[in-house]
Amino acid sequence: MARVGIREVASLADVSLGTVSHYLNHPDRVSEEKARRIADAIEQLGFVRNNAGRQLRLGQSSTIAYIVPDVSNPFFATIAEGVEQRATEAGLAVFIANSSRDRAREDAYLELFEEHGVRGMLVASPRPIEDRLAGARSRGTPSVLVGQRSSSPAQPSVSIDDVSGGYLAAKHLIEGGCRRLAFIGGPLAIRQVGDRLQGASNAVREAPGVTLEVIDVADRIIAEGHAVAEGLVARSAGQRPDGVFAVNDLLAIGIAQTLVTSGVRVPDDIALVGYDDIEYAENALVPISSVRPPHEDFGVAAVDLLLAVVSGDPPAETQVVFTPELRVRASSRRETQPA
Amino acid sequence: MARVGIREVASLADVSLGTVSHYLNHPDRVSEEKARRIADAIEQLGFVRNNAGRQLRLGQSSTIAYIVPDVSNPFFATIAEGVEQRATEAGLAVFIANSSRDRAREDAYLELFEEHGVRGMLVASPRPIEDRLAGARSRGTPSVLVGQRSSSPAQPSVSIDDVSGGYLAAKHLIEGGCRRLAFIGGPLAIRQVGDRLQGASNAVREAPGVTLEVIDVADRIIAEGHAVAEGLVARSAGQRPDGVFAVNDLLAIGIAQTLVTSGVRVPDDIALVGYDDIEYAENALVPISSVRPPHEDFGVAAVDLLLAVVSGDPPAETQVVFTPELRVRASSRRETQPA
DNA sequence: TTGAAAGCGCTAACAG
DNA sequence: CTGTTAGCGCTTTCAA
């Protein structure tokens, strides 16, 4: 089945190849008569424009990339909706790539999108990746770092203030009467994780007598939450923390699940706060208190920023930082304050 | 910033353009000496292969597309993991596109991927879309329908047996003592929805005296579950169903949430079963019983099927159908069976 | 309004 | 092992 091209269309419609191209790109500049013949030929032949040829000639595509570490994390999925919507408005298509939290795969997609000449990339990554993005930028593919504040204004980013988010969470636990806090998350080298811990630590420092334990985990997913909580349950009651701040909701959901089914009361025995406020946090076994970034605005802001940069008109502030709020729910709402 | 091409690399490395291409595509056929010079030049210039040129010349890409109606539905995200993994093993990259349950957008992406000359497409769609896919196939882009059984063997598909899934769910509710079932889902014209209802209806027909109410909804998301459940709560207790089968877990999660917070006991007053068995069903406010497709195998099977078709070696059975199981959890587990 | 022609960057066939 | 060369399909001057 020989792929049909513009040439076949032209010959069937009995016009020149150039006219078909005109029809495709400037329909108004083609006579009605020929336009109809061309349309018929396209229909009849099932012609589909070859993007490779088009893009080679044009020198640019009308696509942006959105690279996420984990599509099954609803936090990124929610953002994707905003991205999709705004990009569509701007006449851009979005290709989403899933790096599966794998560095090699992430690199491969970065490279692939560069080769594809996308207009720009939105990149969510748990890793330090600015050098890599700086490279891409120098070669003509700009990007916006999503969910992680960039360290230089040269690299646009859209993020939330994780230090204040962490502070909010820990402060709330302390005010609820918790004295032995545990921070569950990791690896600590991840910027978002480190910042949230820093914020929690700040709150603890302000509260004499309150301690902060750190429980490091490799993946921030529900299954890890189960595992960590099992460890907690295995301790004697006196050794357990009375307030847990999980670095994201996936962990928190897993933790809540295991604690509750093991007979540990939440929030009475252990109060729990998560982060991201994904839709499922509210609907979890125990509705989970969570630090909420403005999901609705996140994707939109990222695309807007990218578009501005692409159009060579970078805004004064390339590092957009949203301030998170705390949504208090049953997992940390104590009726009676312990002494 | 003039985009650097193979030509610049060649001239800096002081070799011919063809040698650079050889280096890129058959590194073994280039002398070590020149290979190093070329590598240096690439490094120094920050050369990135232009995919448009490459693909134009090769006539094919090494990418497959995965089009989903809703990235934020964990059902598709879970499948995506299997897809990604298998595709990577086969040396293929996966571009995910989110149609946002919008027909126009879905069409646009289908068209876009055809233009891009992807090797093949995995398409999950709530709509009848086989004609569209047949068109793409005839033009050289094969596809696998995901989550919906195709009506012709000419169109490969990977799906689960929704009729038996629906039967399983309703049968279980009836055996738990439910007499007034409600099926919540829609639009009924959607194949998956219709089949699940059919299965439920089959089970009801076998049980004299049991009734089946249908509550039609437009979107199968958590928020809709909230809305529907509010309607249920507003009814007098005698008018409410005592068993609810939600066409997917998102709806079920929303329903459970609203029922419980409104004081309706689940499963005692209303037993509830969902569908898809997404991770959050198990962790929901009331752990939700759910009909479970084999997530792990789904994406893998879809890619394998696509690869087989692409390679012109279609297997005997192009319509893969998995049989679902029922996972019983608290939302439908009744201690005492009513008379 | 239409057509002819040049060339985007790359690969592979071929000749050396 | 290396270089030369002919397009892949398309868009867009430019001239008619």
XYZ file of C-alpha atoms (C1' of nucleotides) in Angstrom:
710
model
C 0.000 0.000 0.000
C 1.938 2.974 -1.289
C 1.455 5.848 1.085
C -0.424 8.524 -0.775
C 1.156 11.915 -0.894
C 0.385 15.371 -2.055
C 1.571 14.386 -5.498
C -1.039 11.696 -5.992
C -3.710 14.072 -4.820
C -2.539 16.679 -7.288
C -2.556 14.314 -10.162
C -6.001 12.937 -9.388
C -7.418 16.419 -8.948
C -5.581 17.443 -12.077
C -3.834 20.386 -10.520
C -0.251 21.001 -9.641
C 1.370 19.794 -6.502
C 1.821 23.372 -5.363
C -1.861 24.062 -5.583
C -2.668 21.197 -3.303
C -0.251 22.562 -0.785
C -1.861 25.954 -1.102
C -5.215 24.374 -0.543
C -3.896 22.757 2.618
C -2.290 25.855 4.016
C -4.137 28.800 2.525
C -7.490 27.469 1.377
C -8.694 30.952 0.583
C -6.166 31.364 -2.164
C -7.511 28.513 -4.222
C -10.438 28.754 -6.589
C -13.609 27.123 -5.435
C -13.597 24.825 -8.409
C -10.186 23.367 -7.758
C -10.690 23.356 -4.043
C -13.573 20.992 -4.573
C -11.623 18.751 -6.878
C -8.782 18.622 -4.416
C -11.090 17.908 -1.500
C -12.617 15.070 -3.467
C -9.256 13.633 -4.350
C -8.096 13.805 -0.736
C -11.238 12.065 0.352
C -11.019 9.425 -2.308
C -7.359 8.691 -1.769
C -7.467 8.912 2.004
C -4.598 11.332 1.936
C -2.950 12.182 5.248
C -0.356 14.883 5.438
C 3.083 13.599 6.272
C 4.292 15.472 9.282
C 7.937 14.647 8.709
C 7.982 16.423 5.394
C 5.967 19.289 6.687
C 8.031 19.768 9.781
C 11.289 19.422 7.951
C 10.256 22.189 5.664
C 8.697 24.381 8.345
C 11.466 23.878 10.816
C 9.085 23.641 13.737
C 6.278 21.595 15.156
C 3.177 22.625 17.000
C 3.527 20.220 19.833
C 4.634 20.508 23.406
C 5.794 17.703 25.628
C 4.799 16.964 29.183
C 7.133 14.536 30.887
C 5.992 13.049 34.163
C 7.690 10.595 36.482
C 4.529 8.627 37.015
C 1.268 8.987 35.121
C -0.537 6.982 37.718
C 0.095 9.645 40.302
C -3.107 11.699 40.174
C -1.192 14.811 41.064
C 0.365 14.890 37.610
C -2.789 13.722 35.935
C -4.739 16.582 37.419
C -2.195 19.058 36.197
C -2.344 17.438 32.800
C -5.939 18.529 32.429
C -4.987 22.176 32.795
C -2.061 21.714 30.475
C -4.188 20.090 27.827
C -6.829 22.751 27.985
C -4.509 25.699 27.773
C -2.355 24.152 25.082
C -5.389 23.379 22.958
C -6.487 26.984 23.232
C -3.097 27.968 21.922
C -3.364 25.541 19.017
C -0.766 23.184 20.429
C -0.985 19.461 20.926
C 0.406 17.821 24.035
C 2.404 14.619 24.032
C 2.672 13.102 27.463
C 5.547 10.814 28.288
C 5.874 8.621 31.326
C 9.382 8.191 32.633
C 8.275 5.643 35.232
C 10.559 7.292 37.778
C 13.448 5.953 35.765
C 16.350 8.217 35.027
C 17.378 6.556 31.816
C 13.888 6.676 30.469
C 13.520 10.277 31.449
C 16.697 11.103 29.582
C 15.568 9.148 26.583
C 12.329 11.088 26.385
C 14.077 14.398 26.841
C 16.331 13.513 23.952
C 13.479 12.212 21.865
C 11.464 15.366 22.265
C 14.445 17.469 21.382
C 14.900 15.428 18.234
C 11.248 15.872 17.478
C 11.674 19.594 17.710
C 8.796 20.197 20.078
C 8.105 23.828 20.798
C 8.842 23.299 24.437
C 8.721 20.845 27.283
C 7.001 20.769 30.627
C 9.084 18.625 32.884
C 8.104 17.191 36.226
C 10.945 15.324 37.788
C 11.965 14.302 41.248
C 15.560 14.694 40.221
C 17.898 17.627 39.853
C 17.590 18.124 36.165
C 18.337 21.738 35.530
C 21.658 21.120 33.859
C 20.021 18.802 31.412
C 17.304 21.349 30.710
C 19.838 24.111 30.328
C 21.451 22.004 27.644
C 18.195 21.546 25.822
C 17.498 25.249 26.095
C 20.864 26.136 24.608
C 20.035 23.902 21.697
C 16.721 25.590 21.095
C 14.189 23.660 23.153
C 12.948 25.652 26.125
C 11.237 24.078 29.077
C 9.362 24.772 32.246
C 10.176 22.833 35.346
C 6.957 21.707 36.974
C 6.578 21.093 40.685
C 10.116 22.010 41.584
C 11.454 25.528 41.918
C 14.372 26.166 39.625
C 17.545 27.477 41.145
C 18.116 30.053 38.446
C 15.717 32.484 36.787
C 17.143 31.320 33.489
C 15.163 28.144 33.998
C 11.459 28.897 34.204
C 9.552 26.904 36.767
C 6.134 26.557 38.314
C 6.077 25.180 41.801
C 4.658 25.558 45.236
C 6.419 26.754 48.311
C 7.228 23.408 49.836
C 8.946 24.829 52.860
C 5.829 26.658 53.891
C 3.736 23.605 52.982
C 5.817 21.473 55.311
C 5.587 24.096 57.995
C 1.811 24.228 57.687
C 1.510 20.488 58.063
C 3.762 20.138 61.082
C 2.400 23.214 62.802
C -1.078 21.833 62.477
C -0.070 18.510 63.983
C 1.665 20.236 66.863
C -1.338 22.429 67.516
C -3.415 19.290 67.595
C -1.328 18.107 70.492
C 1.235 15.910 68.801
C 4.615 15.739 70.488
C 6.449 13.044 68.607
C 6.240 13.806 64.943
C 7.407 11.563 62.157
C 8.202 12.761 58.675
C 7.741 10.001 56.159
C 9.234 10.518 52.757
C 12.352 10.339 50.704
C 14.824 10.250 49.202
C 15.776 13.383 51.088
C 17.966 14.519 48.249
C 14.864 15.228 46.244
C 14.290 18.907 46.440
C 10.561 18.759 47.088
C 11.123 16.220 49.833
C 13.950 18.136 51.437
C 11.982 21.370 51.409
C 8.934 19.825 53.003
C 11.095 18.352 55.702
C 12.775 21.686 56.215
C 9.395 23.329 56.710
C 8.320 20.682 59.187
C 11.596 21.059 61.000
C 11.081 24.803 61.259
C 7.744 24.240 62.946
C 9.235 21.717 65.338
C 12.025 24.077 66.301
C 9.447 26.602 67.384
C 7.800 24.068 69.675
C 9.955 23.091 72.630
C 9.737 19.462 73.562
C 8.428 18.283 70.240
C 10.571 15.763 68.409
C 10.822 14.958 64.761
C 11.725 11.537 63.468
C 12.563 10.989 59.815
C 11.547 7.802 58.082
C 13.145 7.588 54.706
C 11.439 5.786 51.827
C 12.484 5.121 48.279
C 9.199 5.446 46.416
C 6.357 7.720 47.248
C 3.532 5.349 46.435
C 0.698 3.642 48.290
C 2.534 0.348 48.638
C 5.389 2.077 50.430
C 2.892 3.625 52.781
C 1.697 0.159 53.664
C 5.225 -0.988 54.356
C 6.153 1.954 56.536
C 2.954 1.730 58.535
C 3.584 -1.914 59.212
C 6.846 -0.896 60.779
C 5.029 1.625 62.924
C 2.423 -0.895 63.995
C 5.142 -3.344 65.015
C 6.548 -0.872 67.517
C 5.310 -0.730 71.079
C 2.684 1.964 71.453
C 5.030 4.182 73.409
C 7.582 4.123 70.630
C 5.202 5.240 67.952
C 4.934 8.790 66.753
C 1.651 10.497 67.571
C 1.692 12.675 64.496
C 2.734 11.685 60.987
C 3.454 13.996 58.087
C 3.669 12.056 54.838
C 5.466 13.756 51.997
C 2.651 12.957 49.612
C -0.902 11.691 49.617
C -0.109 8.367 48.058
C 2.061 7.507 51.038
C -0.521 8.925 53.418
C -3.287 6.837 51.901
C -1.254 3.694 52.297
C -0.292 4.579 55.835
C -3.863 5.329 56.853
C -5.060 2.087 55.368
C -2.608 -0.065 57.238
C -2.906 1.788 60.532
C -6.677 1.615 60.589
C -6.916 -2.009 59.610
C -4.302 -2.801 62.260
C -6.413 -1.183 64.931
C -4.370 1.966 65.378
C -6.798 4.849 65.635
C -6.432 7.768 63.271
C -6.311 10.518 64.359
C -6.598 9.613 68.043
C -3.486 7.476 68.275
C -1.727 8.891 65.286
C -2.762 12.040 63.489
C -1.897 12.131 59.815
C -1.302 14.800 57.216
C -0.492 14.264 53.544
C 0.560 16.476 50.677
C -0.795 17.319 47.170
C -4.469 16.998 48.031
C -5.239 14.561 45.282
C -8.885 13.722 44.837
C -8.506 10.392 46.589
C -7.189 11.920 49.793
C -10.618 13.252 50.544
C -12.225 9.928 49.759
C -9.786 7.728 51.594
C -10.544 5.239 54.332
C -9.951 8.086 56.696
C -10.327 11.343 54.817
C -6.825 12.702 54.792
C -5.752 16.180 55.727
C -3.509 17.467 53.007
C -1.440 20.391 51.879
C -3.111 21.624 48.749
C -1.425 23.219 45.770
C -3.702 25.060 43.348
C -4.179 22.250 40.860
C -6.410 24.243 38.572
C -3.835 26.941 38.025
C -0.754 24.828 37.913
C -0.999 23.393 34.435
C -2.336 26.599 33.024
C 0.466 28.634 34.545
C 3.046 26.208 33.234
C 1.758 26.406 29.683
C 1.441 30.167 29.823
C 4.980 30.444 31.021
C 6.236 28.107 28.349
C 4.385 29.986 25.632
C 5.814 33.253 26.822
C 9.318 31.868 26.782
C 8.855 30.228 23.405
C 7.634 33.442 21.898
C 10.828 35.059 23.085
C 8.948 37.248 25.496
C 9.938 35.907 28.904
C 7.997 37.496 31.728
C 9.804 39.354 34.476
C 9.111 36.526 36.886
C 10.079 33.170 35.441
C 9.887 31.341 38.733
C 6.242 31.085 39.599
C 5.648 29.942 43.141
C 2.214 29.177 44.480
C 1.445 29.196 48.150
C -0.195 26.031 49.424
C -3.078 25.771 51.837
C -3.868 23.137 54.379
C -7.084 21.168 54.026
C -7.948 19.735 57.394
C -9.911 16.502 57.399
C -10.644 13.618 59.709
C -7.150 12.161 59.677
C -5.864 14.981 61.842
C -8.955 16.484 63.379
C -8.923 15.734 67.091
C -11.969 16.352 69.181
C -10.067 16.491 72.410
C -6.645 17.994 72.766
C -4.337 15.809 74.815
C -2.695 17.520 77.754
C 21.091 30.327 17.189
C 21.373 28.375 13.992
C 20.289 24.815 14.664
C 23.313 22.651 14.226
C 23.027 19.793 11.788
C 24.979 16.854 10.628
C 26.779 19.094 8.200
C 28.289 21.333 10.860
C 29.394 18.297 12.786
C 31.066 16.898 9.680
C 32.913 20.052 8.939
C 34.135 20.505 12.497
C 35.252 16.886 12.688
C 36.752 17.293 9.242
C 34.993 14.311 7.770
C 32.251 14.008 5.255
C 28.623 14.331 6.072
C 28.064 10.708 5.170
C 30.587 9.540 7.694
C 28.787 11.336 10.448
C 25.596 9.615 9.419
C 27.391 6.308 9.446
C 28.706 7.068 12.864
C 25.184 7.760 14.048
C 23.636 4.680 12.510
C 26.403 2.123 12.218
C 29.076 3.186 14.658
C 31.030 0.014 14.036
C 31.722 0.967 10.467
C 33.682 4.060 11.342
C 37.337 4.153 12.286
C 38.066 4.795 15.891
C 39.983 7.885 15.082
C 37.187 9.603 13.211
C 34.595 8.306 15.590
C 36.306 10.199 18.343
C 36.584 13.355 16.321
C 32.911 13.108 15.463
C 31.925 12.430 19.042
C 33.888 15.480 20.115
C 32.305 17.645 17.496
C 28.820 16.480 18.469
C 29.576 17.213 22.066
C 31.072 20.587 21.340
C 28.323 21.688 19.023
C 25.491 20.222 21.043
C 24.225 18.458 17.972
C 20.802 16.821 18.208
C 19.534 14.671 15.402
C 16.593 16.160 13.603
C 13.834 13.626 13.675
C 11.922 15.182 10.816
C 14.741 14.636 8.390
C 15.451 11.224 9.703
C 11.887 10.085 9.626
C 11.258 11.564 6.232
C 14.123 9.578 4.889
C 13.367 6.368 6.752
C 9.680 6.478 6.126
C 8.843 5.350 9.627
C 9.107 6.306 13.243
C 9.719 4.216 16.298
C 6.913 5.554 18.351
C 3.524 4.285 19.312
C 0.609 6.333 20.551
C -1.650 5.659 23.492
C -4.792 7.736 23.404
C -6.887 7.829 26.560
C -10.133 9.609 27.317
C -8.958 10.731 30.705
C -5.422 10.493 32.087
C -6.665 11.188 35.550
C -8.605 7.940 35.574
C -6.197 5.559 37.282
C -7.534 2.689 35.240
C -5.804 4.023 32.151
C -2.777 5.138 34.072
C -2.259 1.657 35.425
C -2.450 0.197 31.967
C -0.007 2.811 30.801
C 2.666 1.311 33.004
C 2.411 -2.033 31.247
C 2.349 -0.328 27.892
C 5.422 1.702 28.652
C 7.352 -1.257 29.908
C 6.614 -3.522 26.993
C 7.112 -0.833 24.414
C 10.466 0.082 25.870
C 11.541 -3.533 25.662
C 10.643 -3.426 22.005
C 12.642 -0.266 21.469
C 9.581 1.891 20.994
C 8.686 5.146 22.682
C 5.159 5.855 23.828
C 3.407 9.164 23.350
C 0.328 9.451 25.505
C -2.451 11.794 24.480
C -5.359 12.856 26.601
C -8.594 13.411 24.732
C -10.350 14.729 27.841
C -13.430 12.727 26.898
C -13.873 15.131 24.017
C -14.696 13.773 20.613
C -13.112 16.573 18.666
C -9.902 16.290 20.605
C -9.832 12.578 20.202
C -10.188 12.974 16.459
C -7.515 15.604 16.373
C -5.064 13.322 18.124
C -5.917 10.400 15.914
C -5.219 12.570 12.911
C -2.078 13.999 14.432
C -0.630 10.600 15.146
C -1.408 9.442 11.653
C 0.408 12.464 10.301
C 3.290 11.685 12.565
C 3.475 8.242 11.113
C 3.507 6.409 14.411
C 3.970 2.672 14.121
C 0.621 2.065 15.669
C -1.923 3.372 18.129
C -3.470 2.030 21.285
C -6.855 3.623 21.608
C -9.076 3.662 24.650
C -12.329 5.359 23.903
C -15.807 5.317 25.321
C -17.151 5.884 21.851
C -17.781 3.702 18.860
C -14.661 4.436 16.962
C -14.004 1.415 14.830
C -14.867 3.115 11.572
C -12.352 5.805 12.309
C -9.729 3.220 13.170
C -10.521 1.212 10.072
C -9.800 4.331 8.074
C -6.464 4.818 9.778
C -5.643 1.178 9.219
C -6.383 1.413 5.528
C -3.994 4.330 5.353
C -1.244 2.392 7.022
C -1.595 3.061 10.726
C -2.803 0.013 12.632
C -4.302 0.197 16.066
C -5.497 -1.821 18.993
C -8.728 -0.924 20.682
C -8.212 -0.974 24.421
C -10.955 -1.698 26.918
C -13.642 -2.250 24.348
C -14.123 -5.391 22.328
C -14.034 -4.708 18.610
C -16.940 -5.904 16.544
C -14.761 -7.297 13.798
C -11.607 -9.397 13.936
C -10.126 -6.986 11.435
C -9.837 -4.551 14.309
C -7.610 -5.941 17.047
C -8.770 -5.269 20.572
C -7.929 -6.045 24.168
C -10.826 -5.948 26.532
C -12.541 -7.660 29.365
C -15.809 -9.497 29.258
C -18.038 -6.749 30.582
C -21.201 -8.783 30.407
C -19.794 -11.357 32.759
C -18.314 -8.589 34.888
C -21.726 -7.023 35.271
C -23.228 -10.391 36.008
C -20.663 -11.046 38.717
C -21.390 -7.768 40.413
C -25.158 -8.061 40.406
C -25.146 -11.724 41.365
C -22.994 -10.929 44.336
C -25.340 -8.186 45.493
C -28.337 -10.445 45.113
C -26.643 -13.211 47.039
C -25.938 -10.702 49.749
C -29.666 -10.218 50.094
C -30.291 -7.172 47.946
C -33.695 -7.004 46.304
C -33.790 -3.554 44.786
C -30.707 -3.070 42.712
C -29.647 0.133 41.056
C -27.245 0.328 38.165
C -25.475 3.642 38.095
C -23.663 4.554 34.926
C -24.030 5.946 31.479
C -24.395 6.936 28.799
C -25.917 3.580 28.030
C -24.867 3.853 24.423
C -21.298 3.323 25.484
C -20.484 -0.249 24.809
C -18.732 -0.972 28.081
C -21.617 0.560 29.980
C -24.261 -1.257 28.029
C -22.507 -4.580 28.442
C -22.124 -4.205 32.173
C -25.779 -3.359 32.458
C -26.637 -6.344 30.323
C -24.702 -8.607 32.626
C -26.400 -7.160 35.694
C -29.741 -7.559 34.014
C -28.996 -11.199 33.298
C -28.357 -11.821 36.965
C -31.534 -10.018 37.953
C -33.611 -12.045 35.529
C -32.449 -15.189 37.237
C -33.642 -13.896 40.603
C -37.404 -13.593 40.846
C -38.609 -10.586 42.752
C -35.415 -8.617 42.374
C -35.734 -5.290 40.572
C -33.183 -3.292 38.683
C -33.317 0.461 38.439
C -31.104 2.323 36.018
C -29.674 5.680 36.918
C -28.063 7.280 33.943
C -25.114 9.626 34.318
C -23.115 11.612 31.820
C -19.599 11.369 33.251
C -18.130 8.492 35.125
C -16.165 10.491 37.657
C -16.158 10.971 41.415
C -18.097 14.211 41.302
C -20.935 12.504 39.472
C -20.980 9.857 42.149
C -21.494 12.578 44.717
C -24.385 14.013 42.738
C -26.131 10.702 42.215
C -25.782 9.702 45.849
C -27.300 12.980 46.940
C -30.328 12.062 44.921
C -30.461 8.694 46.649
C -30.114 10.230 50.079
C -32.953 12.622 49.336
C -35.342 9.737 48.768
C -37.336 8.207 51.594
C -35.557 5.155 52.916
C -38.141 2.824 51.426
C -37.557 4.235 47.980
C -33.846 3.676 47.990
C -32.150 0.745 46.372
C -30.497 -1.668 48.780
C -27.773 -2.650 46.350
C -25.864 -0.385 43.999
C -23.679 -1.431 41.103
C -21.620 1.489 39.842
C -20.248 1.173 36.352
C -16.800 2.214 37.496
C -14.859 2.792 40.677
C -14.690 6.527 40.332
C -18.474 6.700 40.553
C -18.489 4.150 43.356
C -15.973 6.123 45.382
C -18.056 9.272 45.069
C -21.231 7.409 45.933
C -19.712 5.776 48.986
C -18.357 9.064 50.192
C -21.688 10.863 50.040
C -23.724 7.996 51.425
C -21.505 7.502 54.427
C -21.212 11.144 55.299
C -24.977 11.423 54.981
C -25.482 8.683 57.496
C -26.552 5.952 55.119
C -24.781 2.779 56.167
C -22.689 0.935 53.625
C -23.142 -1.976 53.193
C -25.972 -2.403 55.692
C -28.420 0.030 54.149
C -26.939 0.013 50.701
C -24.388 -2.485 49.485
C -22.058 -1.191 46.793
C -19.957 -2.689 44.039
C -17.717 -0.830 41.618
C -15.756 -1.754 38.518
C -12.097 -1.585 37.402
C -10.568 -2.191 40.802
C -8.369 0.847 40.742
C -5.944 1.157 43.595
C -8.081 3.724 45.360
C -11.108 1.452 45.552
C -9.364 -0.608 48.159
C -8.315 2.453 50.092
C -11.610 4.303 49.916
C -13.682 5.563 52.826
C -15.399 2.224 52.683
C -13.166 -0.235 50.872
C -15.074 -0.876 47.704
C -15.855 -4.243 46.211
C -14.916 -4.142 42.585
C -14.818 -6.118 39.395
C -11.170 -6.515 38.560
C -9.624 -6.716 35.124
C -6.062 -8.013 34.980
C -4.315 -4.645 34.952
C -0.858 -6.119 34.785
C -1.550 -7.982 31.577
C -3.698 -5.479 29.853
C -1.115 -3.026 28.639
C 1.354 -5.757 27.850
C -1.192 -7.673 25.812
C -2.168 -4.546 23.933
C 1.403 -3.765 22.952
C 2.128 -7.352 21.997
C -0.922 -7.418 19.812
C -0.003 -4.143 18.195
C 3.537 -5.292 17.534
C 2.284 -8.476 15.975
C -0.052 -6.572 13.702
C 2.581 -4.012 12.800
C 5.018 -6.697 11.847
C 2.416 -8.063 9.478
C 2.053 -11.195 11.500
C -1.407 -10.931 13.020
C -2.143 -13.677 15.512
C -5.060 -15.996 14.973
C -6.968 -14.303 17.732
C -7.019 -10.550 17.352
C -9.746 -9.974 19.876
C -8.241 -10.650 23.250
C -10.801 -10.862 25.995
C -9.873 -11.173 29.629
C -12.255 -12.551 32.194
C -12.751 -10.334 35.213
C -12.900 -11.373 38.831
C -14.816 -9.905 41.688
C -12.907 -8.520 44.643
C -15.204 -8.468 47.619
C -14.553 -5.791 50.210
C -16.373 -4.015 53.000
C -18.738 -2.070 50.764
C -20.725 -5.191 49.996
C -19.782 -7.624 52.725
C -22.785 -8.140 54.946
C -22.457 -9.927 58.223
C -26.110 -10.824 58.426
C -28.166 -11.788 55.465
C -31.592 -10.155 55.494
C -34.519 -12.514 55.201
C -5.171 32.083 -9.028
C -1.812 28.720 -10.402
C 2.548 26.248 -11.395
C 7.616 25.352 -11.273
C 11.338 24.732 -8.587
C 14.388 24.912 -4.581
C 15.642 22.853 -0.471
C 14.570 21.673 4.770
C 18.220 17.376 7.368
C 18.917 13.017 6.967
C 20.074 7.953 5.359
C 21.695 4.479 2.450
C 23.291 2.866 -1.843
C 27.175 3.068 -4.322
C 31.755 3.993 -5.771
C 36.192 4.488 -4.435
C 36.651 2.610 5.850
C 35.099 6.994 3.600
C 32.928 10.265 0.502
C 29.386 11.497 -3.019
C 24.921 11.667 -4.179
C 19.910 11.106 -4.716
C 15.895 11.789 -2.884
C 12.092 11.146 1.309
C 7.137 14.873 1.215
C 6.278 19.168 1.942
C 5.934 24.531 1.850
C 6.935 28.591 -0.152
C 8.970 31.980 -2.862
C 8.737 33.597 -7.492
C 7.051 34.203 -11.983
C 3.367 33.659 -15.104
